[in-house]
Coordinates of C-alpha atoms and ligand atoms in Angstrom, one line a residue:
M9 CA 30.8 -63.7 -28.5
K10 CA 31.0 -62.3 -24.9
V11 CA 32.1 -58.8 -24.1
L12 CA 32.5 -57.2 -20.7
V13 CA 30.5 -54.2 -20.0
A14 CA 32.1 -52.1 -17.3
G15 CA 29.4 -49.8 -15.6
G16 CA 26.7 -51.9 -17.5
L17 CA 24.0 -51.2 -15.0
G18 CA 24.2 -47.4 -15.5
Y19 CA 22.1 -45.4 -17.8
I20 CA 24.0 -45.8 -21.1
G21 CA 25.6 -49.1 -20.3
S22 CA 22.2 -50.8 -19.6
H23 CA 20.7 -49.6 -22.8
T24 CA 23.8 -50.8 -24.7
C25 CA 23.6 -54.1 -23.0
L26 CA 20.1 -54.5 -24.7
A27 CA 21.4 -53.4 -28.0
L28 CA 24.4 -55.7 -27.8
S29 CA 22.1 -58.8 -26.8
K30 CA 19.8 -57.8 -29.8
A31 CA 22.8 -58.1 -32.1
G32 CA 23.8 -61.5 -30.8
V33 CA 26.7 -60.3 -28.6
I34 CA 26.6 -61.5 -25.0
P35 CA 27.2 -58.8 -22.4
I36 CA 28.7 -59.7 -19.1
I37 CA 27.9 -56.9 -16.8
Y38 CA 30.5 -55.5 -14.3
D39 CA 29.5 -52.7 -12.0
N40 CA 30.3 -51.6 -8.5
L41 CA 26.7 -50.2 -8.0
S42 CA 28.1 -46.9 -7.0
N43 CA 25.6 -45.1 -9.3
A44 CA 23.1 -47.8 -10.3
S45 CA 20.4 -50.0 -8.8
I46 CA 20.6 -53.7 -8.9
N47 CA 16.9 -53.6 -10.1
V48 CA 18.1 -52.5 -13.6
L49 CA 19.0 -56.2 -14.0
E50 CA 15.5 -57.3 -13.6
Q51 CA 14.3 -54.7 -16.1
L52 CA 16.8 -55.8 -18.7
T53 CA 15.3 -59.3 -18.5
L54 CA 11.8 -58.1 -18.5
I55 CA 12.5 -56.1 -21.7
S56 CA 14.6 -58.7 -23.7
E57 CA 13.4 -62.0 -22.1
H58 CA 17.1 -62.9 -21.7
N59 CA 19.0 -63.5 -18.5
F60 CA 22.2 -61.4 -18.0
T61 CA 25.3 -62.3 -16.1
F62 CA 26.2 -59.7 -13.5
V63 CA 29.4 -59.5 -11.5
E64 CA 29.6 -56.8 -8.8
G65 CA 33.0 -55.3 -8.8
D66 CA 35.1 -52.2 -9.2
I67 CA 37.2 -51.4 -12.2
R68 CA 40.1 -50.7 -9.8
D69 CA 40.0 -54.5 -8.7
Q70 CA 42.4 -55.9 -11.3
Q71 CA 42.3 -59.5 -10.0
R72 CA 38.6 -59.7 -10.1
L73 CA 38.5 -58.2 -13.6
E74 CA 41.1 -60.6 -14.9
K75 CA 39.2 -63.6 -13.4
V76 CA 36.0 -62.5 -15.0
M77 CA 37.7 -61.9 -18.4
V78 CA 39.4 -65.2 -18.5
E79 CA 36.4 -67.2 -17.1
H80 CA 34.1 -65.8 -19.8
D81 CA 36.6 -65.7 -22.6
I82 CA 35.9 -61.9 -23.1
Q83 CA 36.6 -60.6 -26.6
A84 CA 36.2 -56.7 -25.9
V85 CA 35.4 -54.3 -23.2
F86 CA 32.8 -51.7 -23.3
H87 CA 33.9 -49.1 -20.8
F88 CA 31.3 -47.0 -19.2
A89 CA 32.4 -47.0 -15.6
A90 CA 33.1 -43.5 -14.5
L91 CA 31.8 -40.8 -12.2
K92 CA 30.1 -38.0 -14.3
A93 CA 29.0 -35.0 -12.2
V94 CA 30.9 -31.9 -13.4
G95 CA 30.3 -29.9 -10.3
E96 CA 31.3 -32.8 -7.9
S97 CA 34.5 -33.2 -10.0
C98 CA 35.5 -29.6 -9.2
E99 CA 35.0 -30.3 -5.4
Q100 CA 36.5 -33.8 -5.4
P101 CA 39.1 -33.8 -8.2
R102 CA 41.2 -36.6 -6.8
R103 CA 38.2 -39.0 -6.4
Y104 CA 37.5 -38.3 -10.1
Y105 CA 41.0 -38.9 -11.3
D106 CA 41.2 -42.0 -9.2
N107 CA 38.0 -43.6 -10.3
N108 CA 38.0 -42.5 -14.0
V109 CA 41.7 -42.4 -14.8
S110 CA 43.4 -44.8 -12.4
G111 CA 40.4 -47.1 -12.9
S112 CA 40.9 -47.1 -16.7
V113 CA 44.6 -47.9 -16.3
V114 CA 43.9 -50.9 -14.0
L115 CA 41.2 -52.0 -16.6
L116 CA 43.7 -51.8 -19.3
D117 CA 46.3 -53.7 -17.2
A118 CA 43.8 -56.5 -16.7
M119 CA 42.9 -56.6 -20.3
A120 CA 46.6 -56.9 -21.2
N121 CA 47.1 -59.8 -18.8
A122 CA 43.8 -61.5 -20.0
G123 CA 44.7 -61.0 -23.6
V124 CA 41.7 -58.8 -24.5
K125 CA 42.7 -56.3 -27.2
K126 CA 39.6 -54.3 -27.9
I127 CA 38.0 -51.4 -25.9
I128 CA 35.0 -49.1 -26.6
F129 CA 35.3 -46.1 -24.4
S130 CA 32.7 -43.7 -23.3
S131 CA 34.1 -40.3 -24.1
S132 CA 32.2 -37.0 -24.3
A133 CA 31.9 -33.8 -26.4
T134 CA 33.4 -32.3 -23.3
V135 CA 36.8 -33.2 -24.7
Y136 CA 36.4 -30.2 -27.2
G137 CA 36.4 -27.7 -24.4
D138 CA 35.1 -24.4 -25.4
P139 CA 34.1 -24.8 -29.1
Q140 CA 36.4 -22.9 -31.6
Y141 CA 34.0 -23.5 -34.4
L142 CA 30.7 -25.4 -35.1
P143 CA 29.8 -28.1 -35.8
L144 CA 32.4 -29.8 -33.8
D145 CA 34.2 -32.5 -35.8
E146 CA 36.7 -35.0 -34.5
L147 CA 39.6 -32.9 -35.6
H148 CA 38.6 -30.0 -33.3
P149 CA 41.4 -29.3 -30.8
I150 CA 41.1 -31.3 -27.5
S151 CA 40.8 -29.6 -24.1
A152 CA 38.7 -29.4 -21.0
T153 CA 37.1 -27.0 -18.7
N154 CA 36.7 -29.1 -15.5
P155 CA 38.3 -32.2 -13.9
Y156 CA 35.6 -34.6 -15.2
G157 CA 36.4 -33.3 -18.7
W158 CA 40.1 -33.8 -18.1
T159 CA 39.6 -37.4 -17.0
K160 CA 38.1 -38.0 -20.6
V161 CA 41.0 -36.2 -22.1
M162 CA 43.5 -38.2 -20.2
V163 CA 41.9 -41.6 -20.8
E164 CA 41.7 -40.9 -24.6
Q165 CA 45.5 -40.0 -24.5
I166 CA 46.2 -43.2 -22.5
L167 CA 44.3 -45.3 -25.0
Q168 CA 46.2 -43.6 -27.9
D169 CA 49.6 -44.4 -26.3
N170 CA 48.4 -47.9 -25.5
C171 CA 47.6 -48.6 -29.0
Q172 CA 50.9 -47.1 -30.2
A173 CA 52.7 -49.5 -27.8
D174 CA 50.6 -52.6 -28.9
N175 CA 50.0 -52.8 -32.6
D176 CA 47.3 -55.5 -32.1
S177 CA 45.0 -53.5 -29.9
L178 CA 41.9 -51.3 -30.8
A179 CA 40.5 -48.5 -28.9
I180 CA 37.3 -46.7 -30.1
S181 CA 36.5 -43.5 -28.3
L182 CA 32.8 -42.5 -28.7
R183 CA 32.3 -38.9 -28.0
Y184 CA 28.8 -38.5 -26.9
F185 CA 26.9 -35.3 -27.2
N186 CA 23.7 -34.9 -24.8
P187 CA 22.3 -38.4 -24.2
V188 CA 18.6 -38.3 -23.2
G189 CA 15.5 -40.3 -23.4
A190 CA 14.6 -43.8 -22.3
H191 CA 13.7 -47.2 -23.6
P192 CA 10.4 -47.0 -25.5
S193 CA 8.8 -49.6 -23.2
G194 CA 9.2 -47.1 -20.3
L195 CA 10.8 -49.9 -18.2
L196 CA 14.4 -48.3 -18.3
G197 CA 15.8 -44.9 -18.1
E198 CA 17.9 -42.4 -16.3
S199 CA 17.3 -41.7 -12.6
P200 CA 19.9 -39.4 -11.3
N201 CA 20.7 -39.3 -7.6
G202 CA 19.5 -36.1 -5.8
I203 CA 18.8 -32.9 -7.8
P204 CA 19.4 -33.5 -11.4
N205 CA 22.1 -31.2 -13.0
N206 CA 21.2 -32.0 -16.5
L207 CA 18.3 -30.4 -18.3
M208 CA 16.1 -33.4 -19.4
P209 CA 15.9 -35.1 -16.1
F210 CA 15.0 -31.7 -14.4
I211 CA 12.3 -31.1 -16.9
A212 CA 10.9 -34.6 -16.4
Q213 CA 10.9 -34.3 -12.5
T214 CA 9.3 -31.0 -12.8
A215 CA 6.5 -32.5 -15.2
V216 CA 5.9 -35.2 -12.7
G217 CA 5.6 -32.9 -9.8
K218 CA 8.9 -33.5 -8.0
R219 CA 10.3 -30.1 -8.7
E220 CA 8.4 -26.9 -8.7
F221 CA 9.9 -25.3 -11.9
V222 CA 12.7 -25.4 -14.3
S223 CA 15.3 -22.7 -14.1
V224 CA 16.4 -21.6 -17.6
Y225 CA 20.0 -20.7 -17.2
G226 CA 20.4 -17.6 -19.4
N227 CA 18.2 -16.2 -22.3
D228 CA 20.8 -13.7 -23.5
Y229 CA 22.9 -16.0 -25.5
D230 CA 23.7 -15.5 -29.1
T231 CA 21.2 -18.2 -30.3
P232 CA 17.7 -17.9 -31.9
D233 CA 15.8 -17.7 -28.7
G234 CA 18.6 -16.6 -26.4
T235 CA 18.8 -19.9 -24.5
G236 CA 21.6 -22.5 -24.7
V237 CA 21.6 -24.9 -27.8
R238 CA 22.7 -28.5 -27.4
D239 CA 22.8 -31.7 -29.5
Y240 CA 20.5 -34.1 -27.7
I241 CA 20.8 -37.6 -28.7
H242 CA 18.2 -40.4 -27.9
I243 CA 19.7 -43.2 -25.7
M244 CA 18.4 -45.9 -28.2
D245 CA 20.4 -44.3 -31.0
L246 CA 23.4 -43.9 -28.8
A247 CA 23.3 -47.5 -27.7
K248 CA 23.0 -48.7 -31.3
G249 CA 26.1 -46.5 -32.1
H250 CA 28.2 -48.7 -29.8
V251 CA 27.2 -51.9 -31.6
D252 CA 27.8 -50.5 -34.9
A253 CA 31.2 -49.1 -33.9
F254 CA 32.2 -52.4 -32.5
L255 CA 31.0 -54.6 -35.4
S256 CA 32.3 -52.2 -38.1
H257 CA 36.0 -52.5 -36.7
Q258 CA 36.2 -56.2 -36.0
K259 CA 39.4 -56.5 -38.1
D260 CA 40.9 -53.1 -37.2
T261 CA 43.5 -51.9 -34.8
G262 CA 44.6 -48.4 -33.5
F263 CA 42.9 -45.5 -31.8
L264 CA 39.6 -44.2 -33.4
A265 CA 37.3 -41.5 -32.3
Y266 CA 33.7 -40.8 -33.3
N267 CA 31.2 -38.1 -32.5
L268 CA 27.8 -39.7 -31.6
G269 CA 25.2 -36.9 -31.9
T270 CA 22.5 -35.9 -34.4
G271 CA 24.1 -32.8 -35.7
Q272 CA 21.0 -30.8 -34.9
G273 CA 20.8 -28.3 -32.0
Y274 CA 17.8 -27.5 -29.8
S275 CA 17.4 -24.7 -27.3
V276 CA 16.4 -25.1 -23.6
L277 CA 13.0 -23.6 -24.6
D278 CA 12.6 -26.1 -27.6
V279 CA 13.1 -28.9 -25.1
I280 CA 10.7 -27.6 -22.5
T281 CA 8.0 -27.0 -25.2
A282 CA 8.5 -30.5 -26.7
F283 CA 8.3 -32.1 -23.3
A284 CA 5.1 -30.1 -22.4
E285 CA 3.5 -31.6 -25.6
S286 CA 4.6 -35.1 -24.7
A287 CA 3.4 -34.8 -21.1
G288 CA 0.2 -33.1 -22.1
K289 CA 0.8 -30.5 -19.4
E290 CA 2.6 -27.3 -18.9
V291 CA 6.1 -27.5 -17.6
P292 CA 6.7 -24.3 -15.4
Y293 CA 9.9 -22.6 -15.9
K294 CA 11.7 -19.3 -14.7
L295 CA 14.4 -17.4 -16.3
A296 CA 17.6 -17.5 -14.3
P297 CA 21.2 -16.2 -14.7
R298 CA 23.6 -18.1 -16.8
R299 CA 25.3 -21.1 -15.3
S300 CA 29.0 -20.7 -15.0
G301 CA 31.0 -22.9 -17.5
D302 CA 28.1 -23.1 -20.0
V303 CA 28.6 -22.3 -23.6
A304 CA 26.0 -20.8 -25.9
C305 CA 25.9 -23.5 -28.5
N306 CA 27.2 -27.0 -29.0
Y307 CA 26.5 -29.6 -31.7
A308 CA 28.2 -32.3 -33.6
D309 CA 29.4 -33.0 -37.0
A310 CA 28.2 -36.6 -37.0
S311 CA 29.3 -37.3 -40.6
L312 CA 32.4 -39.5 -39.8
A313 CA 30.2 -42.1 -38.0
K314 CA 27.9 -42.1 -40.8
Q315 CA 30.6 -42.6 -43.3
K316 CA 32.7 -45.2 -41.4
L317 CA 30.1 -47.0 -39.2
N318 CA 27.0 -46.5 -41.4
W319 CA 25.5 -45.1 -38.2
Q320 CA 23.2 -42.1 -37.9
A321 CA 20.6 -41.0 -35.3
T322 CA 17.1 -41.8 -36.3
L323 CA 15.0 -40.4 -33.4
G324 CA 14.0 -36.8 -33.0
L325 CA 13.2 -34.5 -30.2
S326 CA 9.6 -35.7 -29.8
D327 CA 10.8 -39.3 -29.4
M328 CA 13.3 -38.2 -26.7
T329 CA 10.6 -36.3 -24.7
E330 CA 7.9 -38.9 -25.2
D331 CA 10.1 -41.7 -24.0
T332 CA 11.5 -39.9 -21.1
W333 CA 8.0 -39.0 -20.1
R334 CA 6.7 -42.6 -20.4
W335 CA 9.7 -43.8 -18.2
Q336 CA 9.4 -40.8 -15.7
S337 CA 5.6 -41.2 -15.2
K338 CA 5.9 -45.1 -14.7
Y339 CA 8.8 -44.8 -12.3
P340 CA 8.7 -41.4 -10.7
Q341 CA 11.3 -42.5 -8.0
G342 CA 13.5 -44.4 -10.3
L343 CA 14.1 -48.1 -10.0
Ligands
NAD420 P1 26.0 -43.7 -15.0 O1 26.5 -43.1 -13.7 O2 24.5 -44.0 -15.1 O3 26.7 -45.1 -15.3 C1 28.1 -45.4 -14.9 C2 28.0 -46.7 -14.3 O4 29.4 -47.0 -13.8 C3 27.2 -46.8 -13.0 O5 26.4 -47.9 -13.0 C4 28.2 -46.9 -11.8 O6 27.7 -47.7 -10.8 C5 29.4 -47.6 -12.5 N1 30.7 -47.3 -12.0 C6 31.2 -46.1 -11.7 N2 32.5 -46.2 -11.3 C7 32.8 -47.5 -11.3 C8 33.9 -48.3 -10.9 N3 35.0 -47.7 -10.3 N4 33.8 -49.5 -11.1 C9 32.7 -50.2 -11.5 N5 31.7 -49.5 -11.9 C10 31.7 -48.2 -11.7 O7 26.4 -42.9 -16.1 P2 26.1 -42.9 -17.6 O8 25.3 -41.6 -18.0 O9 25.5 -44.2 -18.0 O10 27.5 -42.7 -18.3 C11 28.2 -43.8 -18.8 C12 29.5 -43.2 -19.4 O11 29.2 -42.4 -20.4 C13 30.4 -42.5 -18.3 O12 31.8 -42.8 -18.6 C14 30.1 -41.0 -18.6 O13 31.2 -40.3 -18.2 C15 30.0 -41.1 -20.1 N6 29.1 -39.9 -20.5 C16 27.9 -39.7 -20.2 C17 27.2 -38.6 -20.6 C18 25.8 -38.4 -20.1 O14 25.3 -37.3 -20.4 N7 25.2 -39.3 -19.5 C19 27.8 -37.8 -21.6 C20 29.0 -38.1 -22.0 C21 29.8 -39.1 -21.6
UD1_421 C1 26.7 -31.1 -19.2 C2 28.1 -30.9 -18.8 C3 29.0 -31.8 -19.7 C4 28.5 -33.2 -19.6 C5 27.0 -33.3 -19.9 C6 26.5 -34.7 -19.8 C7 28.4 -28.7 -17.7 C8 28.9 -27.4 -18.0 N1 28.5 -29.6 -18.8 O1 26.5 -30.7 -20.4 O2 30.3 -31.7 -19.3 O3 29.2 -34.1 -20.5 O4 26.3 -32.4 -19.1 O5 26.4 -35.2 -18.4 O6 27.9 -29.0 -16.7 N2 20.0 -26.0 -18.4 C9 19.0 -25.2 -18.0 N3 18.4 -25.5 -16.7 C10 18.9 -26.7 -16.1 C11 19.7 -27.4 -16.7 C12 20.4 -27.1 -17.8 O7 18.7 -24.2 -18.5 O8 18.3 -27.0 -15.0 C13 20.6 -25.7 -19.7 C14 22.0 -25.5 -19.7 O9 22.4 -24.2 -19.5 C15 22.4 -25.9 -21.1 C16 21.4 -27.0 -21.5 O10 20.3 -26.7 -20.6 O11 22.2 -24.9 -22.1 C17 21.8 -28.4 -21.3 O12 22.4 -28.5 -20.0 P1 22.8 -30.0 -19.5 O13 21.8 -30.9 -19.6 O14 23.4 -29.8 -18.1 O15 24.0 -30.4 -20.5 P2 25.4 -29.7 -20.9 O16 25.6 -28.4 -20.0 O17 25.4 -29.5 -22.3

């Protein structure tokens, strides 16, 4: 069975291609290389000893999408293709709505014309906006606090409406908490462009000597040590979650949403401490003011995925920091 993986050379898409391939599902990778290196393809082969089919293309190119879907008899689409920087989305909202929302509509049009009925969509815990209660379950009200977040809310709505209009179609929205870590081989991982916004890549770059210190954004939150608490999930668990979601719903239709998280929160200082242990060196940090838009605490109720998909995270914080360090120290400049 072949599936199209849009955005498949990116951080989460590439790890999911490995998980799909391991499960006997053949991923056809489709990516415009706007935030990925073509070298990822070689790493995928190195790790899996399989060759992967890659088509360079944009999800806003309907003709190309339809051609690939028909040519490969695509059975489902895994949709990772999006821009994802929160700050940038506030500065360039139209670019985000065009790429993430218009792009998704074009992708759905192409799927409709090619007769592809299933889509697995990369959503985010950002669709819960400011948490009204914790842990966050899938019934928590949906909202957003920035244009990037709104693109996720909008695409989820479009997917729901699309399923209403076509009874045969299936859309699974996977709401990721904080994906971190790397492939345990150290051959594949996350390499953000420029200065990382997210905590784990910033810590990793500090440990490897590319940054002087980590700024800890706020130590006066109502959390055990005063720093922000998040639900970090290992990329290998996350990737497996996609395969389990897809395979568990082979015969189903409609719109379904699942949290993919561990249910366990860690503070900024917990992550820095764990990383220092994995790297065998101190990670310098300085306390800094709160970052605007941040909440104190955010973690998942991951029980629905356990119940319906028989999926649960298996890897802990030390796996996340060890694997990130292995990747970061092997490829300090990324691929
Ligand atoms: P990424 O930037 O590494 O991967 C996205 C991939 O999509 C890149 O390879 C990029 O080149 C490609 N792409 C972007 N726009 C495209 C377009 N118009 N046409 C074709 N390809 C395009 O990001 P990631 O971290 O792997 O995220 C994957 C998905 O998961 C995104 O939708 C993101 O919003 C979502 N998500 C990520 C996180 C996270 O923390 N990384 C959290 C929640 C949700
Ligand atoms: C951020 C985005 C979220 C997005 C997610 C994944 C914001 C407000 N939220 O989530 O929408 O889905 O990334 O891309 O941008 N921290 C530091 N120092 C740093 C970096 C982060 O102390 O240099 C702290 C933050 O204050 C937070 C925690 O580390 O408490 C995690 O931050 P981050 O990795 O950026 O993820 P989120 O803010 O949870």
